CSV table of C-alpha atoms and ligand atoms in Angstrom, one decimal:
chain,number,residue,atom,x,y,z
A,643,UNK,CA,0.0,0.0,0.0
A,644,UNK,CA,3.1,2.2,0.4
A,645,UNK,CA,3.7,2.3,-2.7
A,646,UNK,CA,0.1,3.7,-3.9
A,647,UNK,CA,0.4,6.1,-1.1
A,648,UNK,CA,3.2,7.5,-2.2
A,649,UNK,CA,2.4,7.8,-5.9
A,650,UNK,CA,-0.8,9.7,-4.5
A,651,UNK,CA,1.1,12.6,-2.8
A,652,UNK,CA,3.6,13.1,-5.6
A,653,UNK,CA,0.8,13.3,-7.9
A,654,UNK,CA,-0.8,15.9,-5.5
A,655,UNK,CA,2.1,17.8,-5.6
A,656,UNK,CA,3.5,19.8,-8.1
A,657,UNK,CA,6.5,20.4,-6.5
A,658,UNK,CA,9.8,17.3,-5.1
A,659,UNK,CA,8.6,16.1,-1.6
A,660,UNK,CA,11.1,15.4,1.1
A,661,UNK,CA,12.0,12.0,1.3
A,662,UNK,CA,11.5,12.8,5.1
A,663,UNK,CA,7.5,13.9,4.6
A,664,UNK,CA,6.9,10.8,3.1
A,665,UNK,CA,8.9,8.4,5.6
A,666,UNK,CA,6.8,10.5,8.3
A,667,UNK,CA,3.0,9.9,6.3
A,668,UNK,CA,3.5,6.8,5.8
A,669,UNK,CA,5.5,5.7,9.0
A,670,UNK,CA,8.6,4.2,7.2
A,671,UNK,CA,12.0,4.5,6.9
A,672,UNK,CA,13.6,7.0,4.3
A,673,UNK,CA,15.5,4.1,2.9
A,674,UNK,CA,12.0,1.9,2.5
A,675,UNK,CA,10.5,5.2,1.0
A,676,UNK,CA,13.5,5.3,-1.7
A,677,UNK,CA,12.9,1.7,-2.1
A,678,UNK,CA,9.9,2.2,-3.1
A,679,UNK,CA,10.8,4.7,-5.4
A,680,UNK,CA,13.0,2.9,-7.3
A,681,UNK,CA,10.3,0.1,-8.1
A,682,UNK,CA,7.7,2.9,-9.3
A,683,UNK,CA,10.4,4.0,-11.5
A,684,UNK,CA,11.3,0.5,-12.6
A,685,UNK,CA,7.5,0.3,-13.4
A,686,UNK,CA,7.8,3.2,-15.6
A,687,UNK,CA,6.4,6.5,-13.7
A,688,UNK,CA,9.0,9.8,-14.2
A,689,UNK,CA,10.4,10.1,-10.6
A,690,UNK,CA,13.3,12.6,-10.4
A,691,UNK,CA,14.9,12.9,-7.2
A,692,UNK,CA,17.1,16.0,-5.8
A,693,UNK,CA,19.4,16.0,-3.0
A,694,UNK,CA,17.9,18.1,-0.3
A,695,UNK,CA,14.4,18.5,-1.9
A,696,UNK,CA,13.3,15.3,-2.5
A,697,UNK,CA,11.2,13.3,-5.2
A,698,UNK,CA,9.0,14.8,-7.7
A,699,UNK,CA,6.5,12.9,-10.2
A,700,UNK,CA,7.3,14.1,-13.8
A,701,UNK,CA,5.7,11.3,-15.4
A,702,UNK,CA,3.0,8.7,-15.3
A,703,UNK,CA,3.9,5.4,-16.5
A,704,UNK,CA,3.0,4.1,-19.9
A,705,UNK,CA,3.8,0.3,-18.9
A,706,UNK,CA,1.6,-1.9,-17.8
A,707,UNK,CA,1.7,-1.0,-13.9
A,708,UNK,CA,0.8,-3.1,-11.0
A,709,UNK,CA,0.4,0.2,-8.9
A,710,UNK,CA,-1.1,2.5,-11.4
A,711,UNK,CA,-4.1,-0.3,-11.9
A,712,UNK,CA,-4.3,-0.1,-8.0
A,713,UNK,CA,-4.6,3.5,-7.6
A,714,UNK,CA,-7.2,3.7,-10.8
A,715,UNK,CA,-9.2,0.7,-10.3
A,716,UNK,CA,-9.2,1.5,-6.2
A,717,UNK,CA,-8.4,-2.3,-5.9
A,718,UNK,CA,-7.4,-3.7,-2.5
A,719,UNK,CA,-3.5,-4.8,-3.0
A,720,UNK,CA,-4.5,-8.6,-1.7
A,721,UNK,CA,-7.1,-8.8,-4.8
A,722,UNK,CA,-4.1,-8.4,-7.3
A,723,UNK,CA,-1.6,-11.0,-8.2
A,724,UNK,CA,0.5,-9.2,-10.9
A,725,UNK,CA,3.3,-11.3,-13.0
A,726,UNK,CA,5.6,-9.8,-15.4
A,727,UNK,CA,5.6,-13.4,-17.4
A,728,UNK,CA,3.1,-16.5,-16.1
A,729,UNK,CA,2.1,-19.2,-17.8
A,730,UNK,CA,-1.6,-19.0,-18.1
A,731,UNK,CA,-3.2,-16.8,-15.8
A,732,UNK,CA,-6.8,-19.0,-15.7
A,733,UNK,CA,-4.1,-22.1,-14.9
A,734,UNK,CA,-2.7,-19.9,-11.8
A,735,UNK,CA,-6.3,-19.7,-10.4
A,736,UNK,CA,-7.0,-23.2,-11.6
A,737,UNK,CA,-4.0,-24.5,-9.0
A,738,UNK,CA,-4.4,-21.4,-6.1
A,739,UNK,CA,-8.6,-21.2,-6.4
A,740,UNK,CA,-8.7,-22.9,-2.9
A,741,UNK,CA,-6.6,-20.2,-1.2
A,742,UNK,CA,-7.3,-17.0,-3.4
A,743,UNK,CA,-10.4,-15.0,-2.1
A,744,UNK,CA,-13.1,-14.4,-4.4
A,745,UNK,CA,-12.9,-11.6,-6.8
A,746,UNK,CA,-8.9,-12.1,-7.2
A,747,UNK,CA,-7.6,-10.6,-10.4
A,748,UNK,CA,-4.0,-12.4,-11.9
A,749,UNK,CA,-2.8,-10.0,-14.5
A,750,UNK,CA,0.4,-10.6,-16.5
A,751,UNK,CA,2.4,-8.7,-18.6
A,752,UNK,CA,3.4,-11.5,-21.2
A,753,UNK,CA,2.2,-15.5,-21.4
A,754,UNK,CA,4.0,-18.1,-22.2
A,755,UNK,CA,1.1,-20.7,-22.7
A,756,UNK,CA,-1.7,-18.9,-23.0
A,757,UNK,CA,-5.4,-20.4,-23.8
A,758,UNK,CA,-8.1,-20.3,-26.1
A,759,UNK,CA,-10.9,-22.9,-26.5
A,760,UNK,CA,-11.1,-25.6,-28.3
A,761,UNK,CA,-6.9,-26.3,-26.8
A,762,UNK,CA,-5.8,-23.5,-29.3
A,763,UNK,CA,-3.3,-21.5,-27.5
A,764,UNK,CA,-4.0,-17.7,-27.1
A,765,UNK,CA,-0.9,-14.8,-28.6
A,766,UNK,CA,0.5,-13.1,-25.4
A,767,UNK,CA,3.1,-11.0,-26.1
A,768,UNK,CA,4.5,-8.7,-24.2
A,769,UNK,CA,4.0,-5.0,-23.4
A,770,UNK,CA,1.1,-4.4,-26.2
A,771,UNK,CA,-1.5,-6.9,-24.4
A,772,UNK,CA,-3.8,-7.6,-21.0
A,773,UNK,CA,-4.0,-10.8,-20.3
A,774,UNK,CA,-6.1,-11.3,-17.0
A,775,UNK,CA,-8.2,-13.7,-15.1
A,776,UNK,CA,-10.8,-13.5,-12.3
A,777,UNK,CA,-12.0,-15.9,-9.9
A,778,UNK,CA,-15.3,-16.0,-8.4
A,779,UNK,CA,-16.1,-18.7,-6.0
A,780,UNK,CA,-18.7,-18.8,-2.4
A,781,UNK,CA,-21.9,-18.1,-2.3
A,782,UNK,CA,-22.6,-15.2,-5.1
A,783,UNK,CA,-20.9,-16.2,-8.4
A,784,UNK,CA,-22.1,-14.8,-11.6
A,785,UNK,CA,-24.5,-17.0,-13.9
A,786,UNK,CA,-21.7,-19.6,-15.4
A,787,UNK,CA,-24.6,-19.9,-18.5
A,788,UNK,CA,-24.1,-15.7,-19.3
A,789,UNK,CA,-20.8,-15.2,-17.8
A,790,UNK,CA,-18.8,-15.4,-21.0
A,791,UNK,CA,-21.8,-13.7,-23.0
A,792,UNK,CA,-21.2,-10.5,-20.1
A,793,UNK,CA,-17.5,-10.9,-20.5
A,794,UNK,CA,-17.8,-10.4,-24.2
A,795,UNK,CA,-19.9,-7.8,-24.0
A,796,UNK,CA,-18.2,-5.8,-21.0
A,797,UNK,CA,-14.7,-5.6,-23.4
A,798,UNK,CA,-17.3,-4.3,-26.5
A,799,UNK,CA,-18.4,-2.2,-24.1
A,800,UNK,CA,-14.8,-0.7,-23.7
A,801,UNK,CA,-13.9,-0.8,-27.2
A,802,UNK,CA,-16.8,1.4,-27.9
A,803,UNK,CA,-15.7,3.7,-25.3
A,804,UNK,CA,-12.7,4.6,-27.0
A,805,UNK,CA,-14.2,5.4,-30.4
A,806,UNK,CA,-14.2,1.9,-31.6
A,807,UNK,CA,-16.6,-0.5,-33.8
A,808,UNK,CA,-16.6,-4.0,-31.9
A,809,UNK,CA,-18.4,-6.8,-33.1
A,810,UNK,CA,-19.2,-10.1,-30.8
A,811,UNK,CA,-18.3,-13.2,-32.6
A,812,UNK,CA,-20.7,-15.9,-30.3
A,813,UNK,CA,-20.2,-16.5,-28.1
A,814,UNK,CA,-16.7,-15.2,-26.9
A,815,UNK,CA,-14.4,-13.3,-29.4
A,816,UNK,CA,-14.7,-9.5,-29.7
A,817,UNK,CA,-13.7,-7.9,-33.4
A,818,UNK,CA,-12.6,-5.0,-34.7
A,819,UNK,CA,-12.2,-4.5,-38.1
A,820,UNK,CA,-13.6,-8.4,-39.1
A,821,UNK,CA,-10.1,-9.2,-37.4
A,822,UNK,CA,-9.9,-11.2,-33.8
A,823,UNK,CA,-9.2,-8.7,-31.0
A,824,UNK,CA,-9.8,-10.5,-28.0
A,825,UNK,CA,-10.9,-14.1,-26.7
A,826,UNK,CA,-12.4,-15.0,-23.6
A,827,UNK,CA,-12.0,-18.6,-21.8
A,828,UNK,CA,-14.6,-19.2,-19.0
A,829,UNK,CA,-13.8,-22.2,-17.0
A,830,UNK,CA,-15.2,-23.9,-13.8
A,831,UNK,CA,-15.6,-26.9,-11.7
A,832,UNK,CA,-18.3,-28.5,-10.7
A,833,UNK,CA,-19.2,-29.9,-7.4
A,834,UNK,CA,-20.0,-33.4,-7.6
A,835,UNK,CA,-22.5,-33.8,-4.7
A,836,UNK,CA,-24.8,-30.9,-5.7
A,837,UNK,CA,-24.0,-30.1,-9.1
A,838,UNK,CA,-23.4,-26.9,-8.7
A,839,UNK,CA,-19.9,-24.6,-10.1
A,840,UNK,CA,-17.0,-24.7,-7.0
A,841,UNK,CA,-16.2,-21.8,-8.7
A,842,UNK,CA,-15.6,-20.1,-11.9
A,843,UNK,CA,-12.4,-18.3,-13.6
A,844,UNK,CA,-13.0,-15.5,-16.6
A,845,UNK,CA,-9.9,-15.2,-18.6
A,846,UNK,CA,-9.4,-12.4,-20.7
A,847,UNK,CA,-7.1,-11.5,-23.3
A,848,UNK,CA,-7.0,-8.4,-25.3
A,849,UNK,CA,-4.7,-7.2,-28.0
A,850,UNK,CA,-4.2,-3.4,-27.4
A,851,UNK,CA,-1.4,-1.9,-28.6
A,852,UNK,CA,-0.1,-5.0,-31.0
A,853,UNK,CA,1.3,-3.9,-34.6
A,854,UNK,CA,2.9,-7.0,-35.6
A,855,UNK,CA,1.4,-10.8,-35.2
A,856,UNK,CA,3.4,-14.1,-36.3
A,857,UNK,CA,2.5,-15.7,-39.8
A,858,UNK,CA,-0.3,-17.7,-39.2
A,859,UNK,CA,-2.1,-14.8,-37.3
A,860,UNK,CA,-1.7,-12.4,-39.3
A,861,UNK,CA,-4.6,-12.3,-41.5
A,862,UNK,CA,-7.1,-12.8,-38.7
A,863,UNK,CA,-5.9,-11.0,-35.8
A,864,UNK,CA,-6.6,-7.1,-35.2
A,865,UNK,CA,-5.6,-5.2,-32.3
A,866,UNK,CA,-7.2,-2.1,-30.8
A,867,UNK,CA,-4.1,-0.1,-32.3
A,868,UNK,CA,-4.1,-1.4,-35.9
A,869,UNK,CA,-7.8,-0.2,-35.5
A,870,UNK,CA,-8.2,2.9,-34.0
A,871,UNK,CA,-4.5,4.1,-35.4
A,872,UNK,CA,-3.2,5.6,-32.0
A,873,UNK,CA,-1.6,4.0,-28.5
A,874,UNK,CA,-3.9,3.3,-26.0
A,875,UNK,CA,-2.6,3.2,-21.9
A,876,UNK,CA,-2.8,-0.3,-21.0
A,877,UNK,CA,-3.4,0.9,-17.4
A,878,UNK,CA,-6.7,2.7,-18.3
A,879,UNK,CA,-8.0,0.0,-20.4
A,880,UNK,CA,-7.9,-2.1,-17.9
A,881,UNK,CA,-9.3,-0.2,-15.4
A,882,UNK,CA,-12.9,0.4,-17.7
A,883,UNK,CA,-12.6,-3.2,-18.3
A,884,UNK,CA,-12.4,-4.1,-14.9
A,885,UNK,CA,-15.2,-1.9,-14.1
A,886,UNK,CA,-17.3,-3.1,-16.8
A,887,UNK,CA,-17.1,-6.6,-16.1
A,888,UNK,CA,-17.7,-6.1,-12.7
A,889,UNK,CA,-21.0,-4.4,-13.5
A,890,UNK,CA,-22.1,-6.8,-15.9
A,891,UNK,CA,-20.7,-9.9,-13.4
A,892,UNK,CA,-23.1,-8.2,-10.7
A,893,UNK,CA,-26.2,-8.3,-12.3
A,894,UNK,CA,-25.5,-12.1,-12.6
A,895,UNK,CA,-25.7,-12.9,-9.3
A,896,UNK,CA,-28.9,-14.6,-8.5
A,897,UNK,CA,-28.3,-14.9,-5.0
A,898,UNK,CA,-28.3,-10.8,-4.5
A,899,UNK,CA,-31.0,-10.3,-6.7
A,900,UNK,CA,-34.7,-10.7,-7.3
A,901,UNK,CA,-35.7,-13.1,-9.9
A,902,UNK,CA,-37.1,-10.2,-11.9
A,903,UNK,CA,-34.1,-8.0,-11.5
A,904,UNK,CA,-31.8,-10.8,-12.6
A,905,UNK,CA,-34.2,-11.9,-15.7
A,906,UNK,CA,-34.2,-8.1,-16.8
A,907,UNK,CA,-30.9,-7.5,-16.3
A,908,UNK,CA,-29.9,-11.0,-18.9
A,909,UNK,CA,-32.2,-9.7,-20.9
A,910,UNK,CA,-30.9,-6.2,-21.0
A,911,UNK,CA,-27.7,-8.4,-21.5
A,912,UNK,CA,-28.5,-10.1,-24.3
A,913,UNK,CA,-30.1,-7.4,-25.9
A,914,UNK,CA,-26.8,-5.6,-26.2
A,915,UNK,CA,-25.2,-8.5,-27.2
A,916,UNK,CA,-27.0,-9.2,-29.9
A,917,UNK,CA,-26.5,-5.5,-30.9
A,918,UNK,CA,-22.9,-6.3,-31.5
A,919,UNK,CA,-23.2,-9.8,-33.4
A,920,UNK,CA,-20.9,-10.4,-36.1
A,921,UNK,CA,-22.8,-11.8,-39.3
A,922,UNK,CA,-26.1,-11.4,-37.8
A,923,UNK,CA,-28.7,-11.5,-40.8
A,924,UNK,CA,-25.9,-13.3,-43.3
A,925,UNK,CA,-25.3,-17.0,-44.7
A,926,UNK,CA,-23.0,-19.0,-41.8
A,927,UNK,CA,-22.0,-22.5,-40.9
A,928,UNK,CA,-21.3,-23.5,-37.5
A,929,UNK,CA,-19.1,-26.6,-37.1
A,930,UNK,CA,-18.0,-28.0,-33.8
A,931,UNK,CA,-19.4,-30.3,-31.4
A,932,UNK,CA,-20.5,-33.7,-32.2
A,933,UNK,CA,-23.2,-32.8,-34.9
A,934,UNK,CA,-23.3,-32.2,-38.4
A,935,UNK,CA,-22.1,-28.6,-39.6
A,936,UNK,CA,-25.1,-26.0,-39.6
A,937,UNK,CA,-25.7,-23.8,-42.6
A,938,UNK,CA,-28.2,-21.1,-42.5
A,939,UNK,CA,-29.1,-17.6,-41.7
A,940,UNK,CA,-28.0,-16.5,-38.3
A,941,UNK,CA,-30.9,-14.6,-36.4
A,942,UNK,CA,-29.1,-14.0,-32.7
A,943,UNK,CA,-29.1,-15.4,-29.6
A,944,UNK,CA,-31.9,-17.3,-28.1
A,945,UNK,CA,-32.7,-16.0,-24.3
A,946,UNK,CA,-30.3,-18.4,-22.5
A,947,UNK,CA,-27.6,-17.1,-25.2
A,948,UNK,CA,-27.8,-20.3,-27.5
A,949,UNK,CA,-27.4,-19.8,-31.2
A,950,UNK,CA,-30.2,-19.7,-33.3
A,951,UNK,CA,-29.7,-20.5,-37.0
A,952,UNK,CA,-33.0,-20.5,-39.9
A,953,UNK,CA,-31.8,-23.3,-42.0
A,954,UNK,CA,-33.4,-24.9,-44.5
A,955,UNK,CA,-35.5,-27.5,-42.3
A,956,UNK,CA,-36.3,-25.0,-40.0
A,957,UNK,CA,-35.0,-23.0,-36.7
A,958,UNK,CA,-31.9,-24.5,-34.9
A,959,UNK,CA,-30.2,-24.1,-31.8
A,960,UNK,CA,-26.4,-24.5,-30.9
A,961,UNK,CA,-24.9,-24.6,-27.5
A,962,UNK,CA,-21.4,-25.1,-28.7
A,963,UNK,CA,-19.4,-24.5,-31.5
A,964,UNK,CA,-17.7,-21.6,-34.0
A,965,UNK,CA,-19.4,-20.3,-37.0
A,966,UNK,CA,-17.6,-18.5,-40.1
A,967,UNK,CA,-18.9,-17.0,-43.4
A,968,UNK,CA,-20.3,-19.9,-45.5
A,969,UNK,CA,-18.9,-17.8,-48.6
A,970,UNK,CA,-15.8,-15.9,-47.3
A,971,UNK,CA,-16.0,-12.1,-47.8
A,972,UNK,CA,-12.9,-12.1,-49.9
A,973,UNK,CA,-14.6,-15.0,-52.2
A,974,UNK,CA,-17.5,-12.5,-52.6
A,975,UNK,CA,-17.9,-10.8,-56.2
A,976,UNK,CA,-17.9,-7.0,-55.8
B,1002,LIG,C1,-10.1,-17.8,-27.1
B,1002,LIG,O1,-9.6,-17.0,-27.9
B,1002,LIG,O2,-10.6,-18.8,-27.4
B,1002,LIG,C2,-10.0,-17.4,-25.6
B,1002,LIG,C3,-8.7,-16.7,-25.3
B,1002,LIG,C4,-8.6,-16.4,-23.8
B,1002,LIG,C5,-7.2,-15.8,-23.5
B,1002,LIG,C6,-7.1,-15.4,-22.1
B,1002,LIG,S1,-5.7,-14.5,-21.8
B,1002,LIG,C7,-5.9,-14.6,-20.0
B,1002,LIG,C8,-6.4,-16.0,-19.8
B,1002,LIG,N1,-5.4,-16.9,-19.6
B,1002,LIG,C9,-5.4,-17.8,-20.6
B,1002,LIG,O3,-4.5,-18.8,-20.7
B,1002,LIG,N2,-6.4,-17.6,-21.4
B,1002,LIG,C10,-7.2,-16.5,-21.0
């Protein structure tokens, strides 16, 4: 907390603050206050320091910033478990969910092996992405059946904050520019003796300021960069997502609601969502699953956030699965 303290009266100063008036606020030594220092510069914030005067804040940091997300997102410092490089952030909570509290946020800088469904692996460089999972577990979880619908729509939500067009891609990929921007993995585990989720991890990853993507990306992933043609602070984006998905996560607890709030607010939900749906009204095939590939019109969502698809013997429903273009847009005849 020391840290965030600190950054807060340099940033309500215009002026270098003795390294003594911060020792005394915060009730530390001068050497743990110039400790401190040093790792807020290391995270990127403009911190000059001048004999006999003190430290002054010259610059915010640009970087992706354990202690800026605190101090924007007004986080408590035990609900954020920040790694420069991680594996998998939805594997972290997998193997800590037990100890973690509910509502704990892993963010990493850069992953190693990180997810998508179906086992494909998800693009997680570093500095130009946010890569992030939450944990929900106790008593008042989210809906598992919206979660990833909310999640998906909470990051559109952001996008469009910033100026941008976002599409939804059902049920979990967010577009910009017909290009993949960001996937989210939802995962669980079930309790055995009442069949209800232990508890639930949302994984998010979303390509912000990426330019460059290896070969076999390159054609399908976008970034909110290549998009909106300027740099965008991963610190802030985070924080609206954070907020967002927080919102959206609330309205999805049954348990704090009543059953009419939490029906209007999936509905409101969905309604949004279905806004945003890439394709919707145009010729698709879904293929996944174990059933025969589905070709037909896509109309939306049905109200628990299935697929609906008019095809030619008649209205069906998907629960899982990935649809695409029957006719590719660049096999289309201008
Ligand atoms: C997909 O594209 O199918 C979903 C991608 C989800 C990626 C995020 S990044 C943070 C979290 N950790 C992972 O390993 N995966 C999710």
């Amino acid at each position: 907390m020391s840290k965030e303290k600190i950054l807060e009266i340099l940033m309500a100063s215009n002026d270098y603050v003795s390294g003594q008036k911060l020792a005394d606020e915060l009730g530390v030594s001068r050497n743990t206050i110039w400790k401190h220092v040093r790792s807020l510069q290391q995270e990127g914030y403009g911190i000059s320091s001048k004999t006999n005067a003190g430290y002054r804040l010259d610059q915010s940091t640009d970087r992706l910033s354990p202690s800026e997300i605190l101090r924007l997102t007004g986080m408590n410092e035990s609900q954020l478990v920040y790694f420069d490089e991680i594996g998998s952030t939805n594997n972290y909570l997998k193997e800590h969910h037990e100890t973690l509290a509910d509502h704990t946020v892993v963010l990493a800088s850069h992953q190693t092996t990180g997810r998508g469904r179906f086992g494909r692996s998800f693009y997680s460089p570093e500095t130009s992405g946010l890569y992030f999972s939450i944990l929900y577990k106790g008593e008042h979880k989210p809906d598992p059946e919206y979660l990833t619908i909310a999640a998906a729509l909470a990051v559109s939500d952001v996008m469009a904050g910033f100026g941008l067009q976002p599409m939804i891609k059902w049920v979990n990929d967010v577009y910009l520019d017909q290009r993949k921007v960001s996937g989210i993995l939802t995962e669980g585990e079930v309790e055995l003796e009442s069949g209800s989720m232990k508890y639930l991890i949302v994984g998010i990853g979303l390509n912000v300021n990426n330019l460059e993507f290896p070969p076999e990306l390159r054609s399908v992933a976008g970034s909110m960069k290549l998009s909106g043609g300027k740099d965008y602070d991963l610190n802030v984006v985070f924080d609206r997502l954070f907020r967002s998905l927080d919102h959206y996560s609330g309205q999805l607890v049954k348990t704090s609601r009543t059953e009419e709030e939490y029906r209007t607010s999936v509905q409101n939900i969905l309604d949004r969502y279905n806004e945003r749906l890439l394709f919707q009204g145009q010729l698709v095939t879904l293929s996944g699953g174990n059933r025969e590939d589905l070709t037909g019109l896509l109309l939306g969502t049905d109200e628990q956030g299935h697929l609906k698809i008019q095809t030619a013997q008649g209205i069906q429903t998907a629960v899982y699965g990935e649809y695409q273009l029957t006719i590719p847009l660049n096999a289309r005849r201008s």
